[in-house]
Amino acid sequence: MAAQNSHKSFQLLLLLSVFVVATCGLIYELVAGTLASYLLGDSVTQFSIIIGTYLFSMGIGSFFSRFFNTNLIRWFIQIEILVGLVGGFSSTILYLLFEHAAYFKLILYLLVGLTGILVGLELPLLMRILKDRIEFSDLVSKIFTVDYIGALLASIIFPLVLIPYLGIMKTSLFFGLFNVLVAVFICFRFRSDIPGSRFIIIEGIVAIIFLVLGVIFSESLLRMAESMAYSDKIIYSKSSPYQRIIVTKNSEDIRLFLNGNLQFSSKDEYRYHEALVHPGMLNVANPKKILVLGGGDGLAVREVLKYPEIESITLVDLDPSIIELFKSNSLLSDLNKSSLFSKKLTVINQDAFVWVRRQTQLFDFVIIDFPDPSNYSLGKLYSLSFYKELKKIVNRKGCVVIQSTSPYFARKSYWIVNETLLKAGFNTLPYHCYLPSFGEWGFVLASPTALPTTDIIPKIENLNFINRETFQQLVYFPPDMSRVPSKINTLNDQFLVQTFEKEWSHYTQQ
Amino acid sequence: MISRRNFLIKGIGLSSTIALASSYSGCSPKIDRRETLRGPNHTLGHKLRTGTFPKPTQIIKTEVAIVGGGVSGLAAARILKQRGIEFRLIELEDKVGGNSHSDKNSVSSYPLGAHYLPIPGTYDKDLLSFLEEENVITGYENGKPTYNEYYLCFDPKERLYINNHWQEGIIPVNGVDRKSTEDFDKFNELVKKFKALKGSDGKEAFCIPLHFCSDDPSIKKLDTITFEFFIQQHKLSSPHLLWYLNYCCADDFGGTISTISAWAGIHYFCSRKGSASNAQPDAVLTWPEGNGWLVNKLMKYAVKETTTNSMVFQVGYENGKCIVDYFDAIKEESIRLVSEKVILATPQFINQRILSGTLERKIDYAQFSYAPWMVANIKCSNHLEEKRGERLSWDNVIYGSKSLGYVNSNHQNIQLFSDRQVITYYLPLTGADSNAERKQSHQRSFKDWYELAIEDLKLPHPTIEHSIEEVDIWLWGHGMIRPSVNFISKTSFDASAPIGQKIFFVHTDTSGISIFEQAFFVGTQTAKMITV
Ligand SMILES: Cc1cc2nc3c(=O)[nH]c(=O)nc-3n(C[C@H](O)[C@H](O)[C@H](O)COP(=O)(O)OP(=O)(O)OC[C@H]3O[C@@H](n4cnc5c(N)ncnc54)[C@H](O)[C@@H]3O)c2cc1C
């Protein structure tokens, strides 16, 4: 009777582990598919190839199972531990290696393949372990039932529970852990039947420790992955109290990233900065006093300095490290033509909102180059209150230009900026231009009195992008970017930030 | 074009703040932290119960004597000043403000009690005109007030920590079951119904100030049952909803659904009918110092007339004149005010002791129950470590906690970054026996309170202790009046009856609901009434 019982529980436990292996196996596959589509894009292709690879590898595993002939249970458990380790760490490894690699895809498929092979080994092994204990038809039916139920469970909880609540990295680590725990438990339970069980248990515990450490440190690992996520050589990186600054370089261009977001590429930044500065500059009759908010890279200032009649430029940027960087690094100061050393320039490291609110002086032209309104802090700089304060410091005949995100990727957001400026009492002239490294980008030219004109007459030569004809085209918005009616953005209702977040995530998740 | 890296960083829930925060933290807990445990003037209060006071050595004559410089007393002073009536205001503490007073440290002003004012309905004319005077209302658009954008609570407003995650808003949605959602829907239907309800007298069933509410007995009947009973009657039982209702009862009454009346409970949800041209009807006004900002504006009407550090110990009536005796704790002498009228802006547990025995009042003092409150203002040296989800908001609530969570005092700053911050943590002691709660809370040391607060805050901010530089704990023994069954319709109504058209009662406990609007309304109306 007792023997019968232990026999039963043995069977049950092994079936349980089929279930676990099946569930975990599918989870690893889904993790790989999801990661691949996040990182490489084109989810249909990625999922399709990954599923194919996985199934094929299982076939390979099944094929090789014939070479295991002794100590089947031992092998079974050992492989289960291995599956847990490989599968558990797969997402971590993929994150860390992303963008290091022409080999990335290779590593991806290798990992998927390895997991597939290991999982593929398990089923045949198990069938052979149990073949003398259960009647064959019963055995096949049981094993496959459990296997498919596991698969169903995995495919349901993965999108509904795991990804939203745990995130990819923790999901795979958790399931790895689960995998190994079950293996260790079985090994412990049947230690008397398994030669060398002690060794396997130790092995399992070591694996558990690694996986637990993985879970604990997953956040820091992610951070590491972040700093490794730049394709080009990083020539500068620093965390200032305000942001993370990274400059990369390859043979063709230099790029600046703030908090992981591309700010410019040296290859086409002239387009952006010419479009930002000159239409407004040429809309003011006699510009003398210029204010630049944001734009500590000195590139807008470089454009302003092309007008010899300018008397003074005030640059307000919160982060002194940016200014320092663009003064001290010769590559970067070549790029801004040492504009930050100009005698006409006064640099003020202060919060722009606070600073503007305290001013009593007037400026002829104000250039606003803030980061996109991607959070509630930055959103304040696009609020009705801010624009009202701004209006108080612009000369009646002066002008303001505002970089206002992309009218293509974030169409509603762009028009909210325009709407908010109108509500603050400005007359506006929206325009946009194409930047190869960013896509379509938008600006709004605003004036407290007259409507800004497209009829500009360049006073200086050698501009590479802006002239009268170009500008007249830039104010035309094709139907997919044209004005949409919208609410305005206020401090107490930051509609812009909410809209921006929606529009942008919609785009990045495609 | 759009970098997928962007997504990589976002998609794995790693915001840049976390990265930055961690690069700063990591130092061991500060030992040289500034710690204070304070509260209303205890020694003087104690003296009122036990001590004898010197005989008045000086007599000052005035038209009106105001006792107590809380919002209700200050509101009365404003009207008297505007009407050119001579008055004196006597305040026990070293500054006026009462439950709405505030303080500041090197980083920010912060509230020690009340911290927000919902935008009022258009019928609260007195309050609207005060807000106009102070440039809180900057104009009108289509008949609706336009509020100063710097005082309307900025976005993001509220978040709730639930299931290891910060969600937007404080109504639980994250991981909430069907039954709860249904219960919330049902409850919202009720709220909608009562919000629109009018009594047989044509007045609104629920609004602020309470004086505008309908006297229809079928509505007032709700004051005879507990809120809990009402909830059960409507078969609402989901734990998420019950938590939320208890949270709200604690917020406005320092009570629970079982200790307050159904009328009071419904009033909380159905009375706010704000209107603004540039904000939602449920918008609130707030300042770094909370309602201390409003106190500072009211205070200026009584600069010369106010005497602080002075406790009134006797109020009486002799030879057709009112007598107010107070003890000046600085000069250590007693002074007598002789006036035509007295406005008592002090709570009834004080009035019980200072009103001379010869004055008759039909009032049951035993029914006045006040919840004690602990308010901890915590200065942090850097950004709090955050769990997943919504970012730091104005109001940050922890699901399942006994506290109300905390308010970010720096929230109304227009500045993008600040390297330090002050958070105000609120813990009402909602136990049914408020006397026992009070006794117990007076025995707690700074350390006891500190640990209570930190244990709670550690849930969403595991490393908060590392960054604390200053903790200022303020204990309100008698924080808020609790509108238990029959309190609003009977007890507080009785307490609001003046004595012989000479002595008037304006403290919020005579209304039964302790909110700024009510204090302001009663103070203002009373001052207007006695000066016509
Ligand atoms: C922790 C807390 C948070 C709150 N939050 C809010 C909020 O966010 N919004 C809101 O609207 N309301 C809030 N309230 C309610 C708040 O009580 C009211 O808004 C308002 O401040 C009450 O004013 P009052 O004049 O009725 O009473 P009190 O503020 O109690 O004023 C009474 C005054 O009388 C003085 N006094 C007492 N005895 C004597 C004596 N013998 N002689 C002389 N003077 C004496 C006291 O020192 C005090 O200044 C809160 C209350 C607390 C305790």
PDB file of N, CA, C and O in Angstrom, chain A residues 38-39 95 99 164-165 229 231 241-242 257 261 318 351 353 357 375-377 380 384-385 388-389 491-494 498 507, chain B residues 1-2 4-9 12 16 20 22 24 149-150 152-157 174 278-279 388 391 413-417:
ATOM      1  N   TYR A  38      10.100  44.249 -29.435  1.00  0.00           N
ATOM      2  CA  TYR A  38      10.426  45.556 -28.859  1.00  0.00           C
ATOM      3  C   TYR A  38      11.694  46.117 -29.478  1.00  0.00           C
ATOM      4  O   TYR A  38      11.766  47.255 -29.897  1.00  0.00           O
ATOM      5  N   LEU A  39      12.703  45.259 -29.459  1.00  0.00           N
ATOM      6  CA  LEU A  39      14.031  45.766 -29.785  1.00  0.00           C
ATOM      7  C   LEU A  39      14.276  45.866 -31.277  1.00  0.00           C
ATOM      8  O   LEU A  39      14.938  46.780 -31.743  1.00  0.00           O
ATOM      9  N   TYR A  95      18.754  41.886 -23.051  1.00  0.00           N
ATOM     10  CA  TYR A  95      18.796  43.328 -22.792  1.00  0.00           C
ATOM     11  C   TYR A  95      20.217  43.856 -22.784  1.00  0.00           C
ATOM     12  O   TYR A  95      20.548  44.874 -23.371  1.00  0.00           O
ATOM     13  N   GLU A  99      22.140  45.941 -29.090  1.00  0.00           N
ATOM     14  CA  GLU A  99      22.897  47.024 -29.705  1.00  0.00           C
ATOM     15  C   GLU A  99      24.391  46.894 -29.553  1.00  0.00           C
ATOM     16  O   GLU A  99      25.141  47.789 -29.842  1.00  0.00           O
ATOM     17  N   PRO A 164       2.122  43.237 -17.816  1.00  0.00           N
ATOM     18  CA  PRO A 164       1.746  44.489 -17.145  1.00  0.00           C
ATOM     19  C   PRO A 164       2.278  44.612 -15.717  1.00  0.00           C
ATOM     20  O   PRO A 164       2.621  45.698 -15.286  1.00  0.00           O
ATOM     21  N   TYR A 165       2.324  43.521 -14.965  1.00  0.00           N
ATOM     22  CA  TYR A 165       2.668  43.677 -13.552  1.00  0.00           C
ATOM     23  C   TYR A 165       4.131  43.407 -13.230  1.00  0.00           C
ATOM     24  O   TYR A 165       4.686  44.007 -12.323  1.00  0.00           O
ATOM     25  N   ALA A 229      22.935  50.923 -24.182  1.00  0.00           N
ATOM     26  CA  ALA A 229      22.002  50.845 -25.293  1.00  0.00           C
ATOM     27  C   ALA A 229      22.285  51.845 -26.422  1.00  0.00           C
ATOM     28  O   ALA A 229      21.379  52.229 -27.139  1.00  0.00           O
ATOM     29  N   SER A 231      24.214  52.757 -29.881  1.00  0.00           N
ATOM     30  CA  SER A 231      24.874  51.988 -30.930  1.00  0.00           C
ATOM     31  C   SER A 231      26.271  52.506 -31.217  1.00  0.00           C
ATOM     32  O   SER A 231      27.178  51.752 -31.509  1.00  0.00           O
ATOM     33  N   PRO A 241      22.662  66.712 -11.915  1.00  0.00           N
ATOM     34  CA  PRO A 241      21.489  66.588 -11.041  1.00  0.00           C
ATOM     35  C   PRO A 241      20.188  66.633 -11.825  1.00  0.00           C
ATOM     36  O   PRO A 241      19.151  66.252 -11.326  1.00  0.00           O
ATOM     37  N   TYR A 242      20.220  67.094 -13.052  1.00  0.00           N
ATOM     38  CA  TYR A 242      18.977  67.300 -13.788  1.00  0.00           C
ATOM     39  C   TYR A 242      18.715  66.242 -14.845  1.00  0.00           C
ATOM     40  O   TYR A 242      17.581  65.970 -15.194  1.00  0.00           O
ATOM     41  N   PHE A 257      22.343  62.856 -26.497  1.00  0.00           N
ATOM     42  CA  PHE A 257      21.154  62.250 -25.896  1.00  0.00           C
ATOM     43  C   PHE A 257      20.962  62.811 -24.493  1.00  0.00           C
ATOM     44  O   PHE A 257      21.905  62.881 -23.721  1.00  0.00           O
ATOM     45  N   ASN A 261      16.998  60.356 -24.811  1.00  0.00           N
ATOM     46  CA  ASN A 261      16.313  60.881 -25.999  1.00  0.00           C
ATOM     47  C   ASN A 261      17.276  61.664 -26.883  1.00  0.00           C
ATOM     48  O   ASN A 261      17.983  62.548 -26.401  1.00  0.00           O
ATOM     49  N   LEU A 318      18.943  75.462 -17.362  1.00  0.00           N
ATOM     50  CA  LEU A 318      19.002  74.966 -15.995  1.00  0.00           C
ATOM     51  C   LEU A 318      20.329  74.285 -15.683  1.00  0.00           C
ATOM     52  O   LEU A 318      20.872  74.420 -14.597  1.00  0.00           O
ATOM     53  N   ASP A 351      16.136  77.957 -13.365  1.00  0.00           N
ATOM     54  CA  ASP A 351      14.884  77.411 -13.860  1.00  0.00           C
ATOM     55  C   ASP A 351      14.186  78.477 -14.717  1.00  0.00           C
ATOM     56  O   ASP A 351      13.955  79.596 -14.259  1.00  0.00           O
ATOM     57  N   PHE A 353      11.150  78.970 -15.866  1.00  0.00           N
ATOM     58  CA  PHE A 353       9.852  79.502 -15.443  1.00  0.00           C
ATOM     59  C   PHE A 353      10.058  80.546 -14.337  1.00  0.00           C
ATOM     60  O   PHE A 353       9.564  81.673 -14.392  1.00  0.00           O
ATOM     61  N   ARG A 357       9.449  84.651 -14.803  1.00  0.00           N
ATOM     62  CA  ARG A 357       8.437  85.291 -13.968  1.00  0.00           C
ATOM     63  C   ARG A 357       8.992  86.509 -13.240  1.00  0.00           C
ATOM     64  O   ARG A 357       8.257  87.423 -12.888  1.00  0.00           O
ATOM     65  N   ASN A 375       6.736  64.851 -19.387  1.00  0.00           N
ATOM     66  CA  ASN A 375       6.281  64.613 -18.019  1.00  0.00           C
ATOM     67  C   ASN A 375       5.711  65.903 -17.445  1.00  0.00           C
ATOM     68  O   ASN A 375       5.812  66.970 -18.047  1.00  0.00           O
ATOM     69  N   TYR A 376       5.103  65.781 -16.256  1.00  0.00           N
ATOM     70  CA  TYR A 376       4.391  66.920 -15.678  1.00  0.00           C
ATOM     71  C   TYR A 376       5.319  68.078 -15.327  1.00  0.00           C
ATOM     72  O   TYR A 376       4.885  69.225 -15.322  1.00  0.00           O
ATOM     73  N   SER A 377       6.577  67.789 -15.031  1.00  0.00           N
ATOM     74  CA  SER A 377       7.498  68.891 -14.744  1.00  0.00           C
ATOM     75  C   SER A 377       7.734  69.713 -15.996  1.00  0.00           C
ATOM     76  O   SER A 377       7.563  70.928 -16.009  1.00  0.00           O
ATOM     77  N   LYS A 380       4.949  72.012 -17.449  1.00  0.00           N
ATOM     78  CA  LYS A 380       4.726  73.365 -16.921  1.00  0.00           C
ATOM     79  C   LYS A 380       5.252  74.424 -17.876  1.00  0.00           C
ATOM     80  O   LYS A 380       4.732  75.534 -17.942  1.00  0.00           O
ATOM     81  N   LEU A 384      -0.372  77.536 -20.083  1.00  0.00           N
ATOM     82  CA  LEU A 384      -0.932  78.868 -20.297  1.00  0.00           C
ATOM     83  C   LEU A 384      -0.248  79.891 -19.385  1.00  0.00           C
ATOM     84  O   LEU A 384       0.101  80.997 -19.818  1.00  0.00           O
ATOM     85  N   SER A 385      -0.045  79.496 -18.125  1.00  0.00           N
ATOM     86  CA  SER A 385       0.592  80.424 -17.185  1.00  0.00           C
ATOM     87  C   SER A 385       1.979  80.836 -17.667  1.00  0.00           C
ATOM     88  O   SER A 385       2.352  82.001 -17.589  1.00  0.00           O
ATOM     89  N   LYS A 388       1.714  83.235 -20.539  1.00  0.00           N
ATOM     90  CA  LYS A 388       1.301  84.571 -20.108  1.00  0.00           C
ATOM     91  C   LYS A 388       2.480  85.347 -19.534  1.00  0.00           C
ATOM     92  O   LYS A 388       2.643  86.541 -19.787  1.00  0.00           O
ATOM     93  N   GLU A 389       3.303  84.651 -18.740  1.00  0.00           N
ATOM     94  CA  GLU A 389       4.505  85.304 -18.196  1.00  0.00           C
ATOM     95  C   GLU A 389       5.441  85.704 -19.340  1.00  0.00           C
ATOM     96  O   GLU A 389       6.048  86.760 -19.337  1.00  0.00           O
ATOM     97  N   LEU A 491      -1.629  74.556 -15.905  1.00  0.00           N
ATOM     98  CA  LEU A 491      -0.926  73.913 -14.789  1.00  0.00           C
ATOM     99  C   LEU A 491      -1.832  72.932 -14.057  1.00  0.00           C
ATOM    100  O   LEU A 491      -1.395  71.886 -13.604  1.00  0.00           O
ATOM    101  N   ASN A 492      -3.112  73.289 -13.933  1.00  0.00           N
ATOM    102  CA  ASN A 492      -4.001  72.403 -13.190  1.00  0.00           C
ATOM    103  C   ASN A 492      -4.634  71.332 -14.061  1.00  0.00           C
ATOM    104  O   ASN A 492      -5.257  70.419 -13.555  1.00  0.00           O
ATOM    105  N   ASP A 493      -4.466  71.432 -15.347  1.00  0.00           N
ATOM    106  CA  ASP A 493      -4.958  70.382 -16.226  1.00  0.00           C
ATOM    107  C   ASP A 493      -3.965  70.234 -17.377  1.00  0.00           C
ATOM    108  O   ASP A 493      -4.098  70.864 -18.412  1.00  0.00           O
ATOM    109  N   GLN A 494      -2.975  69.392 -17.130  1.00  0.00           N
ATOM    110  CA  GLN A 494      -1.899  69.279 -18.118  1.00  0.00           C
ATOM    111  C   GLN A 494      -2.322  68.320 -19.228  1.00  0.00           C
ATOM    112  O   GLN A 494      -1.795  67.217 -19.370  1.00  0.00           O
ATOM    113  N   GLN A 498      -0.651  64.537 -21.018  1.00  0.00           N
ATOM    114  CA  GLN A 498      -1.429  63.304 -21.196  1.00  0.00           C
ATOM    115  C   GLN A 498      -1.546  62.933 -22.675  1.00  0.00           C
ATOM    116  O   GLN A 498      -1.381  61.775 -23.051  1.00  0.00           O
ATOM    117  N   TYR A 507       2.862  55.429 -30.936  1.00  0.00           N
ATOM    118  CA  TYR A 507       3.792  55.285 -32.037  1.00  0.00           C
ATOM    119  C   TYR A 507       4.900  54.282 -31.746  1.00  0.00           C
ATOM    120  O   TYR A 507       5.236  53.445 -32.556  1.00  0.00           O
TER     121      TYR A 507
ATOM    122  N   MET B   1      13.863  56.220 -36.981  1.00  0.00           N
ATOM    123  CA  MET B   1      13.690  57.627 -36.639  1.00  0.00           C
ATOM    124  C   MET B   1      13.398  57.794 -35.167  1.00  0.00           C
ATOM    125  O   MET B   1      14.183  58.350 -34.437  1.00  0.00           O
ATOM    126  N   ILE B   2      12.272  57.253 -34.734  1.00  0.00           N
ATOM    127  CA  ILE B   2      12.074  57.292 -33.296  1.00  0.00           C
ATOM    128  C   ILE B   2      12.878  56.149 -32.730  1.00  0.00           C
ATOM    129  O   ILE B   2      12.769  55.029 -33.182  1.00  0.00           O
ATOM    130  N   ARG B   4      14.084  53.218 -30.741  1.00  0.00           N
ATOM    131  CA  ARG B   4      13.440  52.171 -29.959  1.00  0.00           C
ATOM    132  C   ARG B   4      14.059  52.107 -28.573  1.00  0.00           C
ATOM    133  O   ARG B   4      13.493  51.562 -27.654  1.00  0.00           O
ATOM    134  N   ARG B   5      15.219  52.663 -28.455  1.00  0.00           N
ATOM    135  CA  ARG B   5      15.845  52.762 -27.142  1.00  0.00           C
ATOM    136  C   ARG B   5      14.933  53.475 -26.185  1.00  0.00           C
ATOM    137  O   ARG B   5      14.848  53.167 -25.031  1.00  0.00           O
ATOM    138  N   ASN B   6      14.314  54.493 -26.728  1.00  0.00           N
ATOM    139  CA  ASN B   6      13.372  55.262 -25.968  1.00  0.00           C
ATOM    140  C   ASN B   6      12.381  54.343 -25.297  1.00  0.00           C
ATOM    141  O   ASN B   6      12.066  54.460 -24.127  1.00  0.00           O
ATOM    142  N   PHE B   7      11.914  53.429 -26.103  1.00  0.00           N
ATOM    143  CA  PHE B   7      10.933  52.494 -25.585  1.00  0.00           C
ATOM    144  C   PHE B   7      11.579  51.551 -24.598  1.00  0.00           C
ATOM    145  O   PHE B   7      11.035  51.228 -23.565  1.00  0.00           O
ATOM    146  N   LEU B   8      12.749  51.129 -24.951  1.00  0.00           N
ATOM    147  CA  LEU B   8      13.469  50.213 -24.081  1.00  0.00           C
ATOM    148  C   LEU B   8      13.507  50.782 -22.675  1.00  0.00           C
ATOM    149  O   LEU B   8      13.189  50.145 -21.696  1.00  0.00           O
ATOM    150  N   ILE B   9      13.838  52.053 -22.602  1.00  0.00           N
ATOM    151  CA  ILE B   9      13.999  52.657 -21.295  1.00  0.00           C
ATOM    152  C   ILE B   9      12.646  52.853 -20.620  1.00  0.00           C
ATOM    153  O   ILE B   9      12.475  52.576 -19.455  1.00  0.00           O
ATOM    154  N   ILE B  12      10.599  49.336 -19.674  1.00  0.00           N
ATOM    155  CA  ILE B  12      10.983  48.516 -18.557  1.00  0.00           C
ATOM    156  C   ILE B  12      10.805  49.271 -17.259  1.00  0.00           C
ATOM    157  O   ILE B  12      11.302  48.883 -16.231  1.00  0.00           O
ATOM    158  N   SER B  16      13.760  58.245 -15.620  1.00  0.00           N
ATOM    159  CA  SER B  16      15.056  58.859 -15.348  1.00  0.00           C
ATOM    160  C   SER B  16      15.173  59.283 -13.898  1.00  0.00           C
ATOM    161  O   SER B  16      16.238  59.315 -13.336  1.00  0.00           O
ATOM    162  N   LEU B  20      18.307  58.831 -11.392  1.00  0.00           N
ATOM    163  CA  LEU B  20      18.979  59.948 -10.734  1.00  0.00           C
ATOM    164  C   LEU B  20      18.941  59.773  -9.231  1.00  0.00           C
ATOM    165  O   LEU B  20      19.917  59.965  -8.540  1.00  0.00           O
ATOM    166  N   SER B  22      18.822  57.218  -7.454  1.00  0.00           N
ATOM    167  CA  SER B  22      19.688  56.218  -6.872  1.00  0.00           C
ATOM    168  C   SER B  22      21.134  56.678  -6.877  1.00  0.00           C
ATOM    169  O   SER B  22      21.916  56.287  -6.045  1.00  0.00           O
ATOM    170  N   TYR B  24      22.065  59.403  -5.993  1.00  0.00           N
ATOM    171  CA  TYR B  24      22.285  60.267  -4.821  1.00  0.00           C
ATOM    172  C   TYR B  24      22.214  59.525  -3.501  1.00  0.00           C
ATOM    173  O   TYR B  24      22.884  59.844  -2.557  1.00  0.00           O
ATOM    174  N   GLU B 149      -4.254  80.658 -11.744  1.00  0.00           N
ATOM    175  CA  GLU B 149      -3.729  79.335 -12.108  1.00  0.00           C
ATOM    176  C   GLU B 149      -2.649  78.834 -11.152  1.00  0.00           C
ATOM    177  O   GLU B 149      -2.426  77.641 -11.039  1.00  0.00           O
ATOM    178  N   TYR B 150      -2.001  79.777 -10.480  1.00  0.00           N
ATOM    179  CA  TYR B 150      -0.933  79.327  -9.593  1.00  0.00           C
ATOM    180  C   TYR B 150      -1.481  78.725  -8.301  1.00  0.00           C
ATOM    181  O   TYR B 150      -0.752  78.091  -7.556  1.00  0.00           O
ATOM    182  N   LEU B 152      -4.667  76.995  -8.217  1.00  0.00           N
ATOM    183  CA  LEU B 152      -5.401  75.757  -8.502  1.00  0.00           C
ATOM    184  C   LEU B 152      -4.409  74.614  -8.422  1.00  0.00           C
ATOM    185  O   LEU B 152      -3.289  74.723  -8.924  1.00  0.00           O
ATOM    186  N   CYS B 153      -4.811  73.535  -7.792  1.00  0.00           N
ATOM    187  CA  CYS B 153      -3.882  72.419  -7.628  1.00  0.00           C
ATOM    188  C   CYS B 153      -3.385  71.938  -8.996  1.00  0.00           C
ATOM    189  O   CYS B 153      -4.163  71.611  -9.881  1.00  0.00           O
ATOM    190  N   PHE B 154      -2.051  71.907  -9.137  1.00  0.00           N
ATOM    191  CA  PHE B 154      -1.438  71.496 -10.408  1.00  0.00           C
ATOM    192  C   PHE B 154      -1.671  70.003 -10.657  1.00  0.00           C
ATOM    193  O   PHE B 154      -1.940  69.237  -9.756  1.00  0.00           O
ATOM    194  N   ASP B 155      -1.481  69.606 -11.870  1.00  0.00           N
ATOM    195  CA  ASP B 155      -1.379  68.200 -12.236  1.00  0.00           C
ATOM    196  C   ASP B 155       0.029  67.722 -11.896  1.00  0.00           C
ATOM    197  O   ASP B 155       0.952  68.519 -12.003  1.00  0.00           O
ATOM    198  N   PRO B 156       0.263  66.502 -11.527  1.00  0.00           N
ATOM    199  CA  PRO B 156      -0.680  65.430 -11.225  1.00  0.00           C
ATOM    200  C   PRO B 156      -1.211  65.561  -9.799  1.00  0.00           C
ATOM    201  O   PRO B 156      -0.446  65.858  -8.897  1.00  0.00           O
ATOM    202  N   LYS B 157      -2.497  65.298  -9.635  1.00  0.00           N
ATOM    203  CA  LYS B 157      -3.148  65.636  -8.366  1.00  0.00           C
ATOM    204  C   LYS B 157      -3.137  64.523  -7.326  1.00  0.00           C
ATOM    205  O   LYS B 157      -2.748  64.749  -6.193  1.00  0.00           O
ATOM    206  N   ASN B 174      -6.590  49.605  -9.713  1.00  0.00           N
ATOM    207  CA  ASN B 174      -5.533  48.657 -10.050  1.00  0.00           C
ATOM    208  C   ASN B 174      -5.730  47.328  -9.321  1.00  0.00           C
ATOM    209  O   ASN B 174      -5.639  47.263  -8.106  1.00  0.00           O
ATOM    210  N   ASN B 278     -12.127  77.994 -15.539  1.00  0.00           N
ATOM    211  CA  ASN B 278     -10.869  77.367 -15.975  1.00  0.00           C
ATOM    212  C   ASN B 278     -10.472  76.167 -15.137  1.00  0.00           C
ATOM    213  O   ASN B 278      -9.297  75.855 -14.995  1.00  0.00           O
ATOM    214  N   ALA B 279     -11.455  75.501 -14.516  1.00  0.00           N
ATOM    215  CA  ALA B 279     -11.131  74.286 -13.770  1.00  0.00           C
ATOM    216  C   ALA B 279     -12.360  73.419 -13.650  1.00  0.00           C
ATOM    217  O   ALA B 279     -13.483  73.875 -13.848  1.00  0.00           O
ATOM    218  N   ARG B 388       6.957  51.516  -8.930  1.00  0.00           N
ATOM    219  CA  ARG B 388       6.412  51.660 -10.282  1.00  0.00           C
ATOM    220  C   ARG B 388       5.147  52.501 -10.315  1.00  0.00           C
ATOM    221  O   ARG B 388       4.431  52.587  -9.338  1.00  0.00           O
ATOM    222  N   ARG B 391       3.803  59.256 -11.038  1.00  0.00           N
ATOM    223  CA  ARG B 391       4.829  60.050 -10.368  1.00  0.00           C
ATOM    224  C   ARG B 391       4.286  60.772  -9.139  1.00  0.00           C
ATOM    225  O   ARG B 391       3.071  60.896  -8.978  1.00  0.00           O
ATOM    226  N   ASN B 413       5.070  74.564  -6.637  1.00  0.00           N
ATOM    227  CA  ASN B 413       6.231  75.288  -7.176  1.00  0.00           C
ATOM    228  C   ASN B 413       6.225  75.191  -8.689  1.00  0.00           C
ATOM    229  O   ASN B 413       5.957  74.134  -9.237  1.00  0.00           O
ATOM    230  N   ILE B 414       6.582  76.296  -9.349  1.00  0.00           N
ATOM    231  CA  ILE B 414       6.643  76.224 -10.795  1.00  0.00           C
ATOM    232  C   ILE B 414       7.992  75.683 -11.244  1.00  0.00           C
ATOM    233  O   ILE B 414       8.165  75.281 -12.386  1.00  0.00           O
ATOM    234  N   GLN B 415       8.913  75.672 -10.334  1.00  0.00           N
ATOM    235  CA  GLN B 415      10.254  75.178 -10.606  1.00  0.00           C
ATOM    236  C   GLN B 415      10.227  73.708 -11.030  1.00  0.00           C
ATOM    237  O   GLN B 415       9.453  72.931 -10.497  1.00  0.00           O
ATOM    238  N   LEU B 416      11.086  73.363 -11.986  1.00  0.00           N
ATOM    239  CA  LEU B 416      11.097  71.988 -12.462  1.00  0.00           C
ATOM    240  C   LEU B 416      11.759  71.034 -11.491  1.00  0.00           C
ATOM    241  O   LEU B 416      11.304  69.943 -11.244  1.00  0.00           O
ATOM    242  N   PHE B 417      12.879  71.459 -10.958  1.00  0.00           N
ATOM    243  CA  PHE B 417      13.632  70.580 -10.076  1.00  0.00           C
ATOM    244  C   PHE B 417      13.826  71.253  -8.731  1.00  0.00           C
ATOM    245  O   PHE B 417      14.029  72.463  -8.666  1.00  0.00           O
TER     246      PHE B 417
END
